[in-house]
Short mmCIF file of N, CA, C and O in Angstrom, two decimals:
data_model
loop_
_atom_site.label_atom_id
_atom_site.label_comp_id
_atom_site.label_asym_id
_atom_site.label_seq_id
_atom_site.Cartn_x
_atom_site.Cartn_y
_atom_site.Cartn_z
N ALA M 1 90.90 76.35 113.67
CA ALA M 1 92.40 76.60 113.69
C ALA M 1 93.03 76.51 112.22
O ALA M 1 92.41 77.03 111.41
N ALA M 2 92.46 75.19 111.25
CA ALA M 2 93.35 74.90 110.08
C ALA M 2 92.41 74.81 109.69
O ALA M 2 92.58 75.36 108.19
N GLU M 3 90.63 74.69 109.65
CA GLU M 3 89.83 74.66 108.79
C GLU M 3 89.31 76.54 108.51
O GLU M 3 89.50 76.72 107.57
N GLN M 4 89.42 77.43 109.69
CA GLN M 4 90.14 78.73 109.22
C GLN M 4 90.94 78.79 108.57
O GLN M 4 91.39 79.91 107.87
N ARG M 5 92.10 78.69 108.61
CA ARG M 5 93.06 79.13 107.52
C ARG M 5 92.76 78.35 105.93
O ARG M 5 93.79 79.11 105.33
N ALA M 6 92.53 77.12 106.06
CA ALA M 6 92.28 76.32 105.10
C ALA M 6 91.28 77.76 104.20
O ALA M 6 91.67 78.08 102.95
N LEU M 7 90.30 77.86 104.78
CA LEU M 7 89.11 79.28 104.04
C LEU M 7 90.09 80.44 103.25
O LEU M 7 89.97 81.23 102.58
N ASP M 8 90.62 80.59 104.79
CA ASP M 8 92.00 82.00 104.65
C ASP M 8 91.89 81.84 103.02
O ASP M 8 92.34 82.83 102.67
N ARG M 9 93.10 80.69 103.11
CA ARG M 9 94.53 80.92 101.65
C ARG M 9 93.19 80.47 100.20
O ARG M 9 93.10 81.61 99.10
N ALA M 10 92.09 79.91 100.86
CA ALA M 10 90.77 80.01 99.46
C ALA M 10 90.57 81.48 99.23
O ALA M 10 90.52 81.55 98.10
N LEU M 11 90.29 81.42 100.24
CA LEU M 11 89.92 83.66 100.04
C LEU M 11 90.79 84.03 98.54
O LEU M 11 91.29 85.04 98.23
N LEU M 12 92.38 84.12 99.72
CA LEU M 12 93.89 84.78 99.14
C LEU M 12 93.58 84.25 97.37
O LEU M 12 94.31 85.17 96.95
N ALA M 13 94.30 83.14 97.37
CA ALA M 13 93.59 82.47 96.38
C ALA M 13 92.92 83.05 94.78
O ALA M 13 93.52 82.67 93.55
N SER M 14 91.57 82.70 95.15
CA SER M 14 90.64 83.39 94.32
C SER M 14 91.15 84.55 93.91
O SER M 14 90.52 84.95 92.79
N LEU M 15 91.58 85.49 94.87
CA LEU M 15 91.93 87.03 94.16
C LEU M 15 93.63 86.55 93.92
O LEU M 15 94.30 88.23 93.33
N ASN M 16 94.09 86.02 93.40
CA ASN M 16 95.27 86.31 93.08
C ASN M 16 95.65 85.28 91.75
O ASN M 16 96.88 85.61 91.18
N ARG M 17 95.00 85.94 91.08
CA ARG M 17 94.91 85.19 89.38
C ARG M 17 94.80 86.37 88.75
O ARG M 17 93.32 87.05 89.00
N ARG M 18 95.19 85.68 87.41
CA ARG M 18 94.17 87.67 86.55
C ARG M 18 92.91 87.10 86.30
O ARG M 18 92.48 88.60 85.63
N VAL M 19 92.66 86.04 86.11
CA VAL M 19 91.47 85.87 85.67
C VAL M 19 90.70 85.81 87.43
O VAL M 19 91.51 84.78 88.09
N PHE M 20 89.96 86.44 87.61
CA PHE M 20 89.22 87.07 88.90
C PHE M 20 87.75 85.78 89.65
O PHE M 20 87.41 84.99 87.88
N ASP M 21 87.95 84.63 90.37
CA ASP M 21 87.70 83.01 90.84
C ASP M 21 86.65 83.60 91.28
O ASP M 21 86.38 83.26 92.73
N GLY M 22 85.41 83.87 91.11
CA GLY M 22 84.62 84.50 91.52
C GLY M 22 83.90 83.38 92.05
O GLY M 22 83.59 83.61 93.22
N ASP M 23 84.04 82.35 91.74
CA ASP M 23 82.88 81.68 92.51
C ASP M 23 83.40 80.71 93.62
O ASP M 23 82.76 80.81 94.92
N ALA M 24 85.55 80.60 93.59
CA ALA M 24 85.99 80.60 94.90
C ALA M 24 86.00 81.64 95.64
O ALA M 24 85.95 81.21 97.04
N PHE M 25 85.52 82.71 95.30
CA PHE M 25 85.86 83.93 96.02
C PHE M 25 84.39 83.56 97.35
O PHE M 25 84.32 84.12 98.34
N ARG M 26 83.20 83.87 95.82
CA ARG M 26 82.27 83.63 97.04
C ARG M 26 81.83 82.21 97.86
O ARG M 26 81.25 82.85 98.76
N ALA M 27 82.08 81.46 97.50
CA ALA M 27 82.02 80.07 98.74
C ALA M 27 82.82 80.57 100.09
O ALA M 27 82.70 80.32 100.42
N ALA M 28 84.29 81.01 99.36
CA ALA M 28 85.19 80.86 100.59
C ALA M 28 84.81 82.41 102.04
O ALA M 28 84.73 81.97 102.61
N LEU M 29 84.21 83.57 101.20
CA LEU M 29 83.27 84.24 102.26
C LEU M 29 82.66 84.02 102.24
O LEU M 29 82.53 84.30 104.07
N ALA M 30 81.22 83.31 101.43
CA ALA M 30 80.01 82.93 102.11
C ALA M 30 80.50 81.71 103.48
O ALA M 30 79.84 81.50 104.36
N ALA M 31 81.49 80.27 103.48
CA ALA M 31 82.28 79.66 104.43
C ALA M 31 82.68 80.58 105.25
O ALA M 31 82.98 79.66 106.54
N GLY M 32 83.11 82.33 105.29
CA GLY M 32 83.47 82.36 106.64
C GLY M 32 84.89 82.55 106.63
O GLY M 32 86.17 82.69 107.80
N ALA M 33 85.32 82.33 105.52
CA ALA M 33 86.62 83.03 105.60
C ALA M 33 87.04 84.67 105.82
O ALA M 33 86.42 85.99 105.61
N ASN M 34 88.28 85.21 106.41
CA ASN M 34 88.51 86.05 107.09
C ASN M 34 88.80 87.10 106.29
O ASN M 34 89.59 87.17 105.75
N PRO M 35 87.81 88.38 105.88
CA PRO M 35 87.75 89.30 105.38
C PRO M 35 89.48 89.89 105.73
O PRO M 35 90.01 90.63 104.99
N ASN M 36 89.54 90.15 106.46
CA ASN M 36 91.28 90.73 106.88
C ASN M 36 92.34 90.03 106.74
O ASN M 36 93.63 90.09 107.42
N ALA M 37 92.56 88.15 106.40
CA ALA M 37 93.35 88.05 106.30
C ALA M 37 94.70 88.10 105.39
O ALA M 37 94.49 89.02 104.92
N GLN M 38 95.74 87.91 106.03
CA GLN M 38 97.02 87.82 105.09
C GLN M 38 97.51 86.73 105.04
O GLN M 38 98.07 86.29 105.23
N ASP M 39 98.31 86.86 103.65
CA ASP M 39 99.65 85.90 102.87
C ASP M 39 100.72 86.52 103.70
O ASP M 39 101.05 87.22 104.45
N ASP M 40 101.91 85.73 102.85
CA ASP M 40 102.85 85.76 103.71
C ASP M 40 103.78 87.49 103.53
O ASP M 40 105.00 87.41 104.47
N SER M 41 102.97 87.95 102.77
CA SER M 41 103.91 89.12 102.18
C SER M 41 102.76 90.23 103.31
O SER M 41 102.70 91.60 103.07
N MET M 42 101.59 90.00 103.59
CA MET M 42 101.23 91.02 104.78
C MET M 42 100.26 91.94 104.00
O MET M 42 99.60 92.24 104.04
N ASN M 43 99.36 90.72 102.56
CA ASN M 43 98.65 91.49 101.89
C ASN M 43 97.78 91.18 101.65
O ASN M 43 96.89 89.76 102.35
N THR M 44 96.14 91.72 102.11
CA THR M 44 95.08 91.47 102.36
C THR M 44 94.52 90.97 101.32
O THR M 44 94.82 91.30 100.89
N PRO M 45 93.12 90.76 101.73
CA PRO M 45 91.89 90.56 100.20
C PRO M 45 92.40 91.81 99.62
O PRO M 45 91.50 91.61 98.52
N LEU M 46 91.10 92.76 100.13
CA LEU M 46 90.78 93.61 99.66
C LEU M 46 92.22 94.29 98.79
O LEU M 46 92.48 94.51 97.32
N LEU M 47 93.58 94.30 99.08
CA LEU M 47 94.41 94.59 98.34
C LEU M 47 94.69 94.38 97.51
O LEU M 47 94.86 94.30 96.51
N ARG M 48 94.37 92.65 97.73
CA ARG M 48 95.17 91.54 96.19
C ARG M 48 93.42 92.30 94.82
O ARG M 48 93.89 91.94 93.89
N ALA M 49 92.85 91.78 95.17
CA ALA M 49 91.31 92.79 94.55
C ALA M 49 91.82 93.96 93.97
O ALA M 49 91.64 94.17 92.76
N ALA M 50 92.03 95.07 94.67
CA ALA M 50 92.27 96.00 93.76
C ALA M 50 93.69 96.08 93.76
O ALA M 50 93.83 97.00 92.80
N ALA M 51 94.69 95.77 93.43
CA ALA M 51 95.77 95.40 92.76
C ALA M 51 95.62 94.71 91.52
O ALA M 51 96.38 95.37 90.75
N HIS M 52 95.30 93.68 91.60
CA HIS M 52 94.53 92.77 90.29
C HIS M 52 93.60 93.50 89.90
O HIS M 52 92.91 93.17 88.68
N GLY M 53 92.25 94.69 90.21
CA GLY M 53 91.70 94.97 89.69
C GLY M 53 90.07 94.33 89.14
O GLY M 53 89.13 94.76 88.86
N HIS M 54 89.92 93.14 90.17
CA HIS M 54 89.17 92.56 90.86
C HIS M 54 87.52 93.45 91.89
O HIS M 54 87.68 92.80 92.79
N VAL M 55 87.12 93.65 90.75
CA VAL M 55 86.55 95.39 91.74
C VAL M 55 85.01 94.53 91.36
O VAL M 55 84.84 94.50 92.80
N ALA M 56 85.02 93.43 91.38
CA ALA M 56 83.44 92.61 91.44
C ALA M 56 83.51 92.57 92.92
O ALA M 56 82.33 91.88 94.31
N ALA M 57 84.61 92.10 93.95
CA ALA M 57 85.18 91.62 94.59
C ALA M 57 85.13 92.84 96.24
O ALA M 57 84.96 92.18 97.18
N ILE M 58 85.70 93.54 95.74
CA ILE M 58 84.99 94.61 96.32
C ILE M 58 84.45 95.44 97.23
O ILE M 58 84.95 95.63 98.63
N GLY M 59 83.25 95.15 96.96
CA GLY M 59 82.22 95.95 97.61
C GLY M 59 81.74 95.07 98.32
O GLY M 59 81.77 94.72 99.22
N PRO M 60 81.56 92.92 98.34
CA PRO M 60 81.38 92.00 99.43
C PRO M 60 83.23 91.99 100.25
O PRO M 60 81.83 91.72 101.82
N LEU M 61 83.74 92.46 100.04
CA LEU M 61 85.02 92.42 101.21
C LEU M 61 84.97 93.11 102.13
O LEU M 61 84.98 93.41 103.53
N VAL M 62 84.28 94.59 101.79
CA VAL M 62 84.40 95.58 102.55
C VAL M 62 82.74 95.63 103.02
O VAL M 62 82.66 95.50 104.58
N ALA M 63 81.64 94.90 102.69
CA ALA M 63 80.92 94.80 103.86
C ALA M 63 80.62 93.14 104.70
O ALA M 63 80.64 93.68 105.62
N ALA M 64 81.74 92.61 104.46
CA ALA M 64 81.96 91.36 105.11
C ALA M 64 82.78 91.96 106.33
O ALA M 64 83.48 91.60 107.66
N GLY M 65 83.76 93.16 106.21
CA GLY M 65 84.32 93.88 107.07
C GLY M 65 85.72 94.46 107.03
O GLY M 65 87.08 94.18 107.92
N ALA M 66 86.59 94.45 105.80
CA ALA M 66 87.79 94.28 105.38
C ALA M 66 87.94 95.82 106.32
O ALA M 66 86.65 96.92 105.44
N ALA M 67 88.53 95.93 106.32
CA ALA M 67 89.88 97.46 106.23
C ALA M 67 89.69 97.97 105.71
O ALA M 67 91.23 97.47 104.63
N VAL M 68 89.62 99.39 105.07
CA VAL M 68 89.70 100.16 104.20
C VAL M 68 91.42 101.11 104.32
O VAL M 68 91.89 101.06 102.91
N ASP M 69 91.48 100.95 105.21
CA ASP M 69 92.71 101.83 105.55
C ASP M 69 93.60 101.34 106.26
O ASP M 69 94.58 102.11 106.63
N GLY M 70 93.58 100.33 106.46
CA GLY M 70 94.83 99.40 107.04
C GLY M 70 96.48 99.85 105.58
O GLY M 70 95.96 99.82 104.66
N LEU M 71 97.36 99.71 106.32
CA LEU M 71 98.95 99.51 105.64
C LEU M 71 99.29 98.19 105.67
O LEU M 71 100.34 97.40 106.81
N PRO M 72 99.07 97.58 104.72
CA PRO M 72 99.44 95.80 105.09
C PRO M 72 101.24 96.16 103.92
O PRO M 72 101.68 97.06 104.71
N SER M 73 101.69 95.42 103.42
CA SER M 73 102.77 94.94 103.07
C SER M 73 102.85 96.53 102.04
O SER M 73 102.34 97.06 101.35
N PHE M 74 104.55 96.62 102.90
CA PHE M 74 105.04 98.42 101.63
C PHE M 74 104.32 98.79 102.01
O PHE M 74 104.11 99.89 101.29
N SER M 75 103.79 99.12 103.05
CA SER M 75 102.52 100.56 103.32
C SER M 75 101.58 100.97 102.04
O SER M 75 100.70 101.76 102.30
N THR M 76 101.26 100.14 101.59
CA THR M 76 100.54 99.87 100.31
C THR M 76 98.92 100.17 100.94
O THR M 76 98.62 98.49 101.51
N THR M 77 98.67 101.10 100.54
CA THR M 77 96.70 101.02 101.08
C THR M 77 96.18 100.05 99.52
O THR M 77 97.02 100.20 98.74
N PRO M 78 94.75 99.73 99.54
CA PRO M 78 93.98 99.10 98.85
C PRO M 78 93.46 100.64 98.26
O PRO M 78 94.03 99.41 97.03
N LEU M 79 93.20 101.67 98.32
CA LEU M 79 92.80 102.72 97.55
C LEU M 79 94.61 102.89 96.59
O LEU M 79 94.92 103.20 95.37
N MET M 80 95.93 102.50 96.88
CA MET M 80 96.63 103.40 96.88
C MET M 80 97.16 102.28 95.22
O MET M 80 97.96 102.19 94.24
N ALA M 81 96.58 100.99 95.75
CA ALA M 81 96.83 100.16 94.86
C ALA M 81 96.11 99.68 93.80
O ALA M 81 96.78 99.18 92.39
N ALA M 82 95.02 100.69 93.70
CA ALA M 82 93.32 100.14 92.62
C ALA M 82 93.99 101.51 91.48
O ALA M 82 94.63 101.29 90.44
#
């Protein structure tokens, strides 16, 4: 459980920067990070990718099973954030 949380945090952190950390993103996703993990504000990786313009992350997240129609924080979908 602790290892999974660490992977999820690494995935979320890779998408929290103004400059996309593609290496950390790919490593976390490949290691089994949950594409639907949520941060303390209930933001998902897909919402972060859309909100920060990290277009290269969107396809891999969707392919990994990221929910595209969920309502994370403040009733904002990834599409609305994009």
